[in-house]
CSV table of C-alpha atoms in Angstrom, one decimal:
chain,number,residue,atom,x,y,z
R,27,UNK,CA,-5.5,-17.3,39.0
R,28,UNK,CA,-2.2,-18.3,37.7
R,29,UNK,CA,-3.8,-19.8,34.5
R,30,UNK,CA,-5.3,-16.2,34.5
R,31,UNK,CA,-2.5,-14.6,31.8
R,32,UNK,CA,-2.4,-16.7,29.2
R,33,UNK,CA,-6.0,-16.5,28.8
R,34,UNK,CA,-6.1,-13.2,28.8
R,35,UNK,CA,-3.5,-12.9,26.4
R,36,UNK,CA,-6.0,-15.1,24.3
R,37,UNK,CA,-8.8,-12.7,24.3
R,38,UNK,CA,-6.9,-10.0,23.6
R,39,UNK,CA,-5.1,-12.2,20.2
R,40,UNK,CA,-8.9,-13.3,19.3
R,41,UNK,CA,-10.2,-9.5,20.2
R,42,UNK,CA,-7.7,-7.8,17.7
R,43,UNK,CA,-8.0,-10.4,14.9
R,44,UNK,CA,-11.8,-10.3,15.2
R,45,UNK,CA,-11.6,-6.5,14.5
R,46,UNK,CA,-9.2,-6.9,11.7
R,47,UNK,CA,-11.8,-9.3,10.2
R,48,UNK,CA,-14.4,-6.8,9.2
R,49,UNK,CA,-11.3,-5.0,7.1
R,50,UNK,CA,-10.4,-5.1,3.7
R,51,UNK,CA,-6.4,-5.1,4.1
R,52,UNK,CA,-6.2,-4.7,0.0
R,53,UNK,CA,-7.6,-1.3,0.3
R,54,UNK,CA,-5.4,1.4,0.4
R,55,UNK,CA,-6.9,4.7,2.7
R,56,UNK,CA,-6.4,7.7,0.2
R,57,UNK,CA,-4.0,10.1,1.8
R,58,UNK,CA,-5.8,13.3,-0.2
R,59,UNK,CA,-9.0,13.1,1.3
R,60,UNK,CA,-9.3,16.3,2.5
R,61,UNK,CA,-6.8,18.4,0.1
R,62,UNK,CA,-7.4,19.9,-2.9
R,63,UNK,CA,-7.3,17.5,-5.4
R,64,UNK,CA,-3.6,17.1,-7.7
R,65,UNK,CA,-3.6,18.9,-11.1
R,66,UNK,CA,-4.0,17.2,-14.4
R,67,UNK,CA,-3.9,18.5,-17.5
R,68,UNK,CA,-3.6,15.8,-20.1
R,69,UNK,CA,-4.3,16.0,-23.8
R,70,UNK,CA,-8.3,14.9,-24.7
R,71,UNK,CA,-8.5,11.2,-25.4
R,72,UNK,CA,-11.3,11.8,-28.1
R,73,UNK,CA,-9.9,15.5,-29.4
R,74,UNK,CA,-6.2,14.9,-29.3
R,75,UNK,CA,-5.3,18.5,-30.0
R,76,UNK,CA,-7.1,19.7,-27.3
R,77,UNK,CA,-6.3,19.7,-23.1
R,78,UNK,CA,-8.3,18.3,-20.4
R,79,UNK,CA,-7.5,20.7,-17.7
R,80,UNK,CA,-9.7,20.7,-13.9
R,81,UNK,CA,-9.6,24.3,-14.1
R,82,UNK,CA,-13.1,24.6,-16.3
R,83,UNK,CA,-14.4,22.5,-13.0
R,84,UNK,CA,-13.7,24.8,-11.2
R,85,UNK,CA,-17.0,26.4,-8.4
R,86,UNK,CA,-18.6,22.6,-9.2
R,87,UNK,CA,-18.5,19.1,-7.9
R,88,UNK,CA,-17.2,16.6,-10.0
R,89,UNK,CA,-15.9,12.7,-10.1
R,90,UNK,CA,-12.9,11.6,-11.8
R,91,UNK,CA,-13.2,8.0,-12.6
R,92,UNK,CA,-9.6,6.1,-13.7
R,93,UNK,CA,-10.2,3.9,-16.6
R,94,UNK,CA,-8.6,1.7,-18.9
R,95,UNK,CA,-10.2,-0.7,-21.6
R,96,UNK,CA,-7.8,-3.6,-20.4
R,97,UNK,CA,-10.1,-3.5,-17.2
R,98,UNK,CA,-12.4,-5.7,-16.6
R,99,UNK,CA,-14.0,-4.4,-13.3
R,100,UNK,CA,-14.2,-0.9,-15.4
R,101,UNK,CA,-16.5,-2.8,-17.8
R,102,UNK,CA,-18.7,-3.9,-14.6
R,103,UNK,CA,-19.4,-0.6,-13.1
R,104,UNK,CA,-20.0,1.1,-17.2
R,105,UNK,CA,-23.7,0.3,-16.9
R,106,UNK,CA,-23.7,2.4,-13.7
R,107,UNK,CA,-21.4,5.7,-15.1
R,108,UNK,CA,-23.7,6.1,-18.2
R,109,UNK,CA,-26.8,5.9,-15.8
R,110,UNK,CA,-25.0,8.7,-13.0
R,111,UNK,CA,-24.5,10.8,-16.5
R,112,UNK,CA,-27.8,11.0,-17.4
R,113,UNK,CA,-29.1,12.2,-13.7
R,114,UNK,CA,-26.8,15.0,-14.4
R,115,UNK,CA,-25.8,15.2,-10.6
R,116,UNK,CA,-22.3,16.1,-10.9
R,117,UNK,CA,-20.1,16.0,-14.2
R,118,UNK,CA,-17.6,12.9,-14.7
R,119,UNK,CA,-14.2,13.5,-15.9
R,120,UNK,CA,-12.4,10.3,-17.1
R,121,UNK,CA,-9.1,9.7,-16.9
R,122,UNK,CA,-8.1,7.0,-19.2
R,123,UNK,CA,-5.4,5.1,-17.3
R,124,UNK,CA,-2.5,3.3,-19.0
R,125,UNK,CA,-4.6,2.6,-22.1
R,126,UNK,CA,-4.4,2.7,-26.2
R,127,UNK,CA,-6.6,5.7,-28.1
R,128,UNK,CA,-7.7,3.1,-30.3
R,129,UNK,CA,-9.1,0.8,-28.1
R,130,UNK,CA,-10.2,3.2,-25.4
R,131,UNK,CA,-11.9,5.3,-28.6
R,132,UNK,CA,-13.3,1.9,-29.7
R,133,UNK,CA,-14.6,1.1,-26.2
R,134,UNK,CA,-16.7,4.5,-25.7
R,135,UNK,CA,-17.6,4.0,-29.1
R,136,UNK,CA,-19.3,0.7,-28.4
R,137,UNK,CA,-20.5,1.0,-24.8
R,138,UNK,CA,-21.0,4.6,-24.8
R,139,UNK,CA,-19.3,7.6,-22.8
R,140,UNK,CA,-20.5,9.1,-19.8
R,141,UNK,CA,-17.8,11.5,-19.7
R,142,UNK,CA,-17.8,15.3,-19.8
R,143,UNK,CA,-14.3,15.0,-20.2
R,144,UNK,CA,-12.0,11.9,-21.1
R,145,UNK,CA,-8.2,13.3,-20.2
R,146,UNK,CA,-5.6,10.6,-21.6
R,147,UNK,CA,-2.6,9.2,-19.8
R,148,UNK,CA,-0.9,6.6,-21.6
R,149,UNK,CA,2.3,7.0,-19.6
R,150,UNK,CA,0.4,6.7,-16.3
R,151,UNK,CA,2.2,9.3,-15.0
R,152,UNK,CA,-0.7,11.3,-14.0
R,153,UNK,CA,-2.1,8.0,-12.3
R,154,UNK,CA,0.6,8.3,-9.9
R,155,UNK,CA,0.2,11.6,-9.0
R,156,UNK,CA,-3.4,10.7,-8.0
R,157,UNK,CA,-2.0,7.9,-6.0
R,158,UNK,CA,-3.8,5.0,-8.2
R,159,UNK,CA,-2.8,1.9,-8.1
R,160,UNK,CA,-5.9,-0.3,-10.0
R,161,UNK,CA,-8.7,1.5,-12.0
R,162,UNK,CA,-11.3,1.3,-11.6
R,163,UNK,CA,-11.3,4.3,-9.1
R,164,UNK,CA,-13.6,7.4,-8.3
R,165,UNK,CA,-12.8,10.4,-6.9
R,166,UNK,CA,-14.9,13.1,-5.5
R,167,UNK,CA,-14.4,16.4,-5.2
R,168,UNK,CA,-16.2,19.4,-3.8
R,169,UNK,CA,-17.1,22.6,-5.0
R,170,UNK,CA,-13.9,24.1,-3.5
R,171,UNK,CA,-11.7,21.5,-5.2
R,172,UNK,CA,-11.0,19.4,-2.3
R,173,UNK,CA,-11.3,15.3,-2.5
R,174,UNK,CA,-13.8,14.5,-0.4
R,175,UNK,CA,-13.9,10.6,-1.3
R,176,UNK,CA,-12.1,7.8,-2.9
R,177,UNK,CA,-13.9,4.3,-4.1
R,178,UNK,CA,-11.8,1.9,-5.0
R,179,UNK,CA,-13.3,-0.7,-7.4
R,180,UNK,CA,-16.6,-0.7,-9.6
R,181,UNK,CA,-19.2,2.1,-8.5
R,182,UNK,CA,-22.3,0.9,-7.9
R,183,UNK,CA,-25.6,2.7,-7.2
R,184,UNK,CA,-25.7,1.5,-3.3
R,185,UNK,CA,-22.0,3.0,-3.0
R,186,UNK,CA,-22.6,6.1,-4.9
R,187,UNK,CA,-26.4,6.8,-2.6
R,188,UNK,CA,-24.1,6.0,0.5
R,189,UNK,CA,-20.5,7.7,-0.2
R,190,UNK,CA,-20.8,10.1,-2.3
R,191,UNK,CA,-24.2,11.6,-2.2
R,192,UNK,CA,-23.8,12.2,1.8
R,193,UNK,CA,-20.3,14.0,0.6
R,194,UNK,CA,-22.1,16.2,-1.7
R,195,UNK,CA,-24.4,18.0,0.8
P,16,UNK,CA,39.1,-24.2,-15.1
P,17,UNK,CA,39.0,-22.7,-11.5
P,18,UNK,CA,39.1,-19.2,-12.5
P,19,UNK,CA,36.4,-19.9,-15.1
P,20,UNK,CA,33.6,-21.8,-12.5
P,21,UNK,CA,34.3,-18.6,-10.5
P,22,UNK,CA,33.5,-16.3,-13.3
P,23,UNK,CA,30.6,-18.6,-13.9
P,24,UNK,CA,29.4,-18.2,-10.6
P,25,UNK,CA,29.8,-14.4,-11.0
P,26,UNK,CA,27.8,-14.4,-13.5
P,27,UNK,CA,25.3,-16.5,-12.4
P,28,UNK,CA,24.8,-13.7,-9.3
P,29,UNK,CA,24.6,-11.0,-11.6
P,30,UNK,CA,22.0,-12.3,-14.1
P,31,UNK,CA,19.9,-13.4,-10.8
P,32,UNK,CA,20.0,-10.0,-9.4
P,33,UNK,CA,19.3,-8.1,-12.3
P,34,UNK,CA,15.6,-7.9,-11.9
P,35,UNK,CA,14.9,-4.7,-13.9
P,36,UNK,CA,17.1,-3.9,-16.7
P,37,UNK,CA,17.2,-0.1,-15.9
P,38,UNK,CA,20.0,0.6,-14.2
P,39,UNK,CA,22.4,3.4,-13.6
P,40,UNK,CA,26.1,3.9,-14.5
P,41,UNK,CA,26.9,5.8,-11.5
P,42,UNK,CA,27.3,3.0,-8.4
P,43,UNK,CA,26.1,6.1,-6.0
P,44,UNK,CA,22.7,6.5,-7.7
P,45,UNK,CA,22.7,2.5,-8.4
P,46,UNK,CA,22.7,2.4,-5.1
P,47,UNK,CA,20.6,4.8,-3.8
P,48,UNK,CA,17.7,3.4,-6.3
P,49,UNK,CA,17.9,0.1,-5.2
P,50,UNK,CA,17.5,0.9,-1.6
P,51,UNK,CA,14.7,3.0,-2.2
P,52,UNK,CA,12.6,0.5,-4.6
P,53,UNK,CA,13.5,-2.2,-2.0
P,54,UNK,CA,11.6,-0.4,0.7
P,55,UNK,CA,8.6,0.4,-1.3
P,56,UNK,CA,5.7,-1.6,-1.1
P,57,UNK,CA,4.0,-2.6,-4.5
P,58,UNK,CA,0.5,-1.5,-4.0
P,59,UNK,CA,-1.2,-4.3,-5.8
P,60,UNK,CA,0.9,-7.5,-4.9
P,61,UNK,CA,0.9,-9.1,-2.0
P,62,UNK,CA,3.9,-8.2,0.3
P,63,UNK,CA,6.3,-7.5,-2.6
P,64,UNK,CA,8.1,-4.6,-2.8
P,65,UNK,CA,8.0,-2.5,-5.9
P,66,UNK,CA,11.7,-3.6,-6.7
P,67,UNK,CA,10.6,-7.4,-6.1
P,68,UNK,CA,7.5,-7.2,-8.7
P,69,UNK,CA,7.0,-7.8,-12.1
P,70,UNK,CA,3.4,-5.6,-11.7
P,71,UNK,CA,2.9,-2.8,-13.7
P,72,UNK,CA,2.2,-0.5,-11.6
P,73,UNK,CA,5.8,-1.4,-9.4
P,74,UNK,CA,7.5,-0.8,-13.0
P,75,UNK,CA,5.8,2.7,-13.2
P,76,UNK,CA,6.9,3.8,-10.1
P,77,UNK,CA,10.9,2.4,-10.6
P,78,UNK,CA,10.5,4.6,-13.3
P,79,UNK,CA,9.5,7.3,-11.4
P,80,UNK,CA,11.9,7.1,-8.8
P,81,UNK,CA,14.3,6.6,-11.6
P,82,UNK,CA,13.6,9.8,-13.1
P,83,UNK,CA,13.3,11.8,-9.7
P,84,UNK,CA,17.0,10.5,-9.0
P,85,UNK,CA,18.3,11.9,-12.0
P,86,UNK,CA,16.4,15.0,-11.3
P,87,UNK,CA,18.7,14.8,-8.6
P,88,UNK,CA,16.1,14.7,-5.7
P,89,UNK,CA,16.7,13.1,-2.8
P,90,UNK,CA,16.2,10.2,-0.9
P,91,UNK,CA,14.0,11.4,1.3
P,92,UNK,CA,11.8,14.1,-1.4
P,93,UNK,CA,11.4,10.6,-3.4
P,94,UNK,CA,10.0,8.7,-0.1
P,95,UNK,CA,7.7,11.7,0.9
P,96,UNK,CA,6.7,12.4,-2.8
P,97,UNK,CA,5.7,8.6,-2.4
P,98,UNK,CA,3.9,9.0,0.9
P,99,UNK,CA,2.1,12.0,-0.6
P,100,UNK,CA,0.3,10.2,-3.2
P,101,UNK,CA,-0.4,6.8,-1.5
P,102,UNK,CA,0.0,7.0,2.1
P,103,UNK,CA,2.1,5.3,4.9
P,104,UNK,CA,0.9,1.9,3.3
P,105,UNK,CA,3.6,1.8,0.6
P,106,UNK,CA,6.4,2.3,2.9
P,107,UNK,CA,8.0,-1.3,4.7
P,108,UNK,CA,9.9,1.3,7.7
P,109,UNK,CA,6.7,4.2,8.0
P,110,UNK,CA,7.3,7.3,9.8
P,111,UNK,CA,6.9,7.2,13.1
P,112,UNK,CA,3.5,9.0,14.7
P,113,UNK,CA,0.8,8.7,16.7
P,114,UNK,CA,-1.2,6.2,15.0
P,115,UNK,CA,1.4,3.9,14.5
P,116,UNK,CA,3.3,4.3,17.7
P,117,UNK,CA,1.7,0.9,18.9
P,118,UNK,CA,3.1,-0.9,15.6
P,119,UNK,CA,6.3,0.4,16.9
P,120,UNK,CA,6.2,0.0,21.0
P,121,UNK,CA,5.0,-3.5,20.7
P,122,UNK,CA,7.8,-5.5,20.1
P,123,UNK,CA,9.6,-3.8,22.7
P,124,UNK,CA,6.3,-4.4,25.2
P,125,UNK,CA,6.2,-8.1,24.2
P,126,UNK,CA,9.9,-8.5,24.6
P,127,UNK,CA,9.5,-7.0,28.4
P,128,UNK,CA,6.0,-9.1,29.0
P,129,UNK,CA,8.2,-12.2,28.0
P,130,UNK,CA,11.3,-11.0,30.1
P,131,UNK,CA,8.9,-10.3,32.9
P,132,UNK,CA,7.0,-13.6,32.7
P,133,UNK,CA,10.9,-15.6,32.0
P,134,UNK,CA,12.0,-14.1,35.6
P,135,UNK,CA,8.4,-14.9,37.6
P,136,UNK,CA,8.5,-19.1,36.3
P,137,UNK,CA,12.5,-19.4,37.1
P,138,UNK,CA,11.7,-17.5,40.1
P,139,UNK,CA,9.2,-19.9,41.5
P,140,UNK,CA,11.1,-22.6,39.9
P,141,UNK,CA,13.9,-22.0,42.3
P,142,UNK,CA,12.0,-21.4,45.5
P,143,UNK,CA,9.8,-24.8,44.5
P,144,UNK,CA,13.3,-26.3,43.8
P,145,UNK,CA,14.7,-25.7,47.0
P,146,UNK,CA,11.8,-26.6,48.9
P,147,UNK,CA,12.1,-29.9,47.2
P,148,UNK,CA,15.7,-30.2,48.2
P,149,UNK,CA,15.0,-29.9,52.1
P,150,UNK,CA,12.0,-31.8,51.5
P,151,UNK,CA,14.0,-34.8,49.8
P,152,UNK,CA,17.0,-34.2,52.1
P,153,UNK,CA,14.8,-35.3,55.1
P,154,UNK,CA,13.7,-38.1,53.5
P,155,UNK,CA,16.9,-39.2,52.4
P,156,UNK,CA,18.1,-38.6,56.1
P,157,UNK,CA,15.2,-41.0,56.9
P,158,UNK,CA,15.8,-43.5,54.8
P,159,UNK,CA,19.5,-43.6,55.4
P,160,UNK,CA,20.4,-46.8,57.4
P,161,UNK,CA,21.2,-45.7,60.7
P,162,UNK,CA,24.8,-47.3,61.7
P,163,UNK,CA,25.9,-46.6,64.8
């Protein structure tokens, strides 16, 4: 009995490490899911004269993806973004993170854009507002302009069935 | 020559703590920026704060709380406009609530689980240690010569 406590206190060391195990501590929980998602209005990475606003979104469910050409995990999950495009499930607004126009232009021009919209923040100021802090992320957010979901890292098609599907019902 | 190896030192200190070269004029606002960029976390390194790293992202948001002093916002707008946009996480000293009460309590519960154990050991210690003093003092008694 009197060896009892320190192997107790044992169990309980290995019982909270083991849980921790199954936890990514790089990822960072969103603190908007479940508000209406931060404005942006940026001038149009492709149209320069124009503005990408959310405001023509609005009564829809759309994804922002942050981007940058300088990113090579953003290259990984392309493939994926032009293939969601074409299903035409919800519209994908890009927001070009921290890049050049040239070589983002250059990059949709070569891999091909699966964006509705491509707002462009250069500064990165906008990032921040969205509380990104590595592209590639996604966003989702429902018809009433709430985010609903955050994915940190490359989408792929398991992620997108599992996350954001379910969030879209 | 002494004077000079002072100023060199002076120097030395300066150029060492001058991580960003972004400073401002006034010592108040000096101040209050460094405190604030010492205490948040940069998101993407690992356990550096924003005012330790070299990251992008940590020289984004200097920069920020740069311009949001000279908007003349305070300390704490900055740290909430902060917690806002990514969460508890990029705080060192979080606020305190109910999910991270325990992160809080449990240095205070370990310190009075060690206090408690401290007392129990030296408690027996003591009791063992006196019943090995009779004990022995018998033995001793016995093993003393007895001169009459």
């Amino acid at each position: 009995m009197r060896h009892a406590w320190p192997f107790m206190l044992f169990l309980g060391t290995v019982l909270i490490l083991a849980l921790s195990l199954g936890r990514d501590a790089d990822e960072v929980p969103s603190p908007f899911i479940g508000k209406p998602a931060p404005a942006l209005s940026l001038p149009s990475l492709l149209s320069p004269d124009q503005t990408v606003s959310l405001e023509q979104y609005a009564g829809r469910a759309f994804a922002v993806n942050v981007w940058g050409s300088w990113c090579p995990a953003c290259y990984d999950e392309h493939d994926f973004l032009l293939a969601l495009a074409k299903q035409k499930t919800v519209p994908i607004v890009g927001l070009n993170w921290k890049d050049t126009r040239e070589e983002a232009t250059r990059w949709l021009a070569q891999l091909g854009n699966p964006y509705e919209d491509v707002a462009f923040d250069a500064a990165g100021d906008v990032g921040i507002n969205w509380g990104v802090y590595g592209a590639p992320e996604t966003f989702l957010v429902n018809h009433e302009g709430v985010v609903v979901y955050k994915h940190v890292g490359p989408l792929t098609a398991d992620v997108w069935q599992q996350e954001f599907m379910s969030r879209l019902q | 020559m002494r004077w000079s190896l002072l100023i060199f030192l002076l120097l030395c200190a300066q150029s060492s703590g001058a991580i960003d070269s972004e400073s401002f004029d006034d010592p108040v606002l000096q101040k209050r920026y460094q405190s604030i960029i010492f205490e948040l976390r940069c998101l993407v390194c690992q356990n550096q704060s924003i005012q330790d790293s070299d990251a992008d992202l940590a020289k984004d948001l200097r920069r920020q709380v740069r311009e949001m002093l000279l908007d003349e916002r305070s300390d704490l707008e900055i740290m909430d406009y902060m917690v806002e946009r990514y969460g508890d996480y990029v705080r060192y000293r979080p606020a305190l609530r109910r999910s991270n009460l325990g992160l809080y309590l449990a240095p205070a519960l370990v310190a009075l689980l060690g206090i408690f154990l401290l007392v129990q050991t030296l408690r027996r210690h003591m009791v063992s240690a006196q019943q090995l003093d009779s004990n022995q003092a018998q033995q001793v008694q016995e093993a003393l010569p007895n001169d009459e």
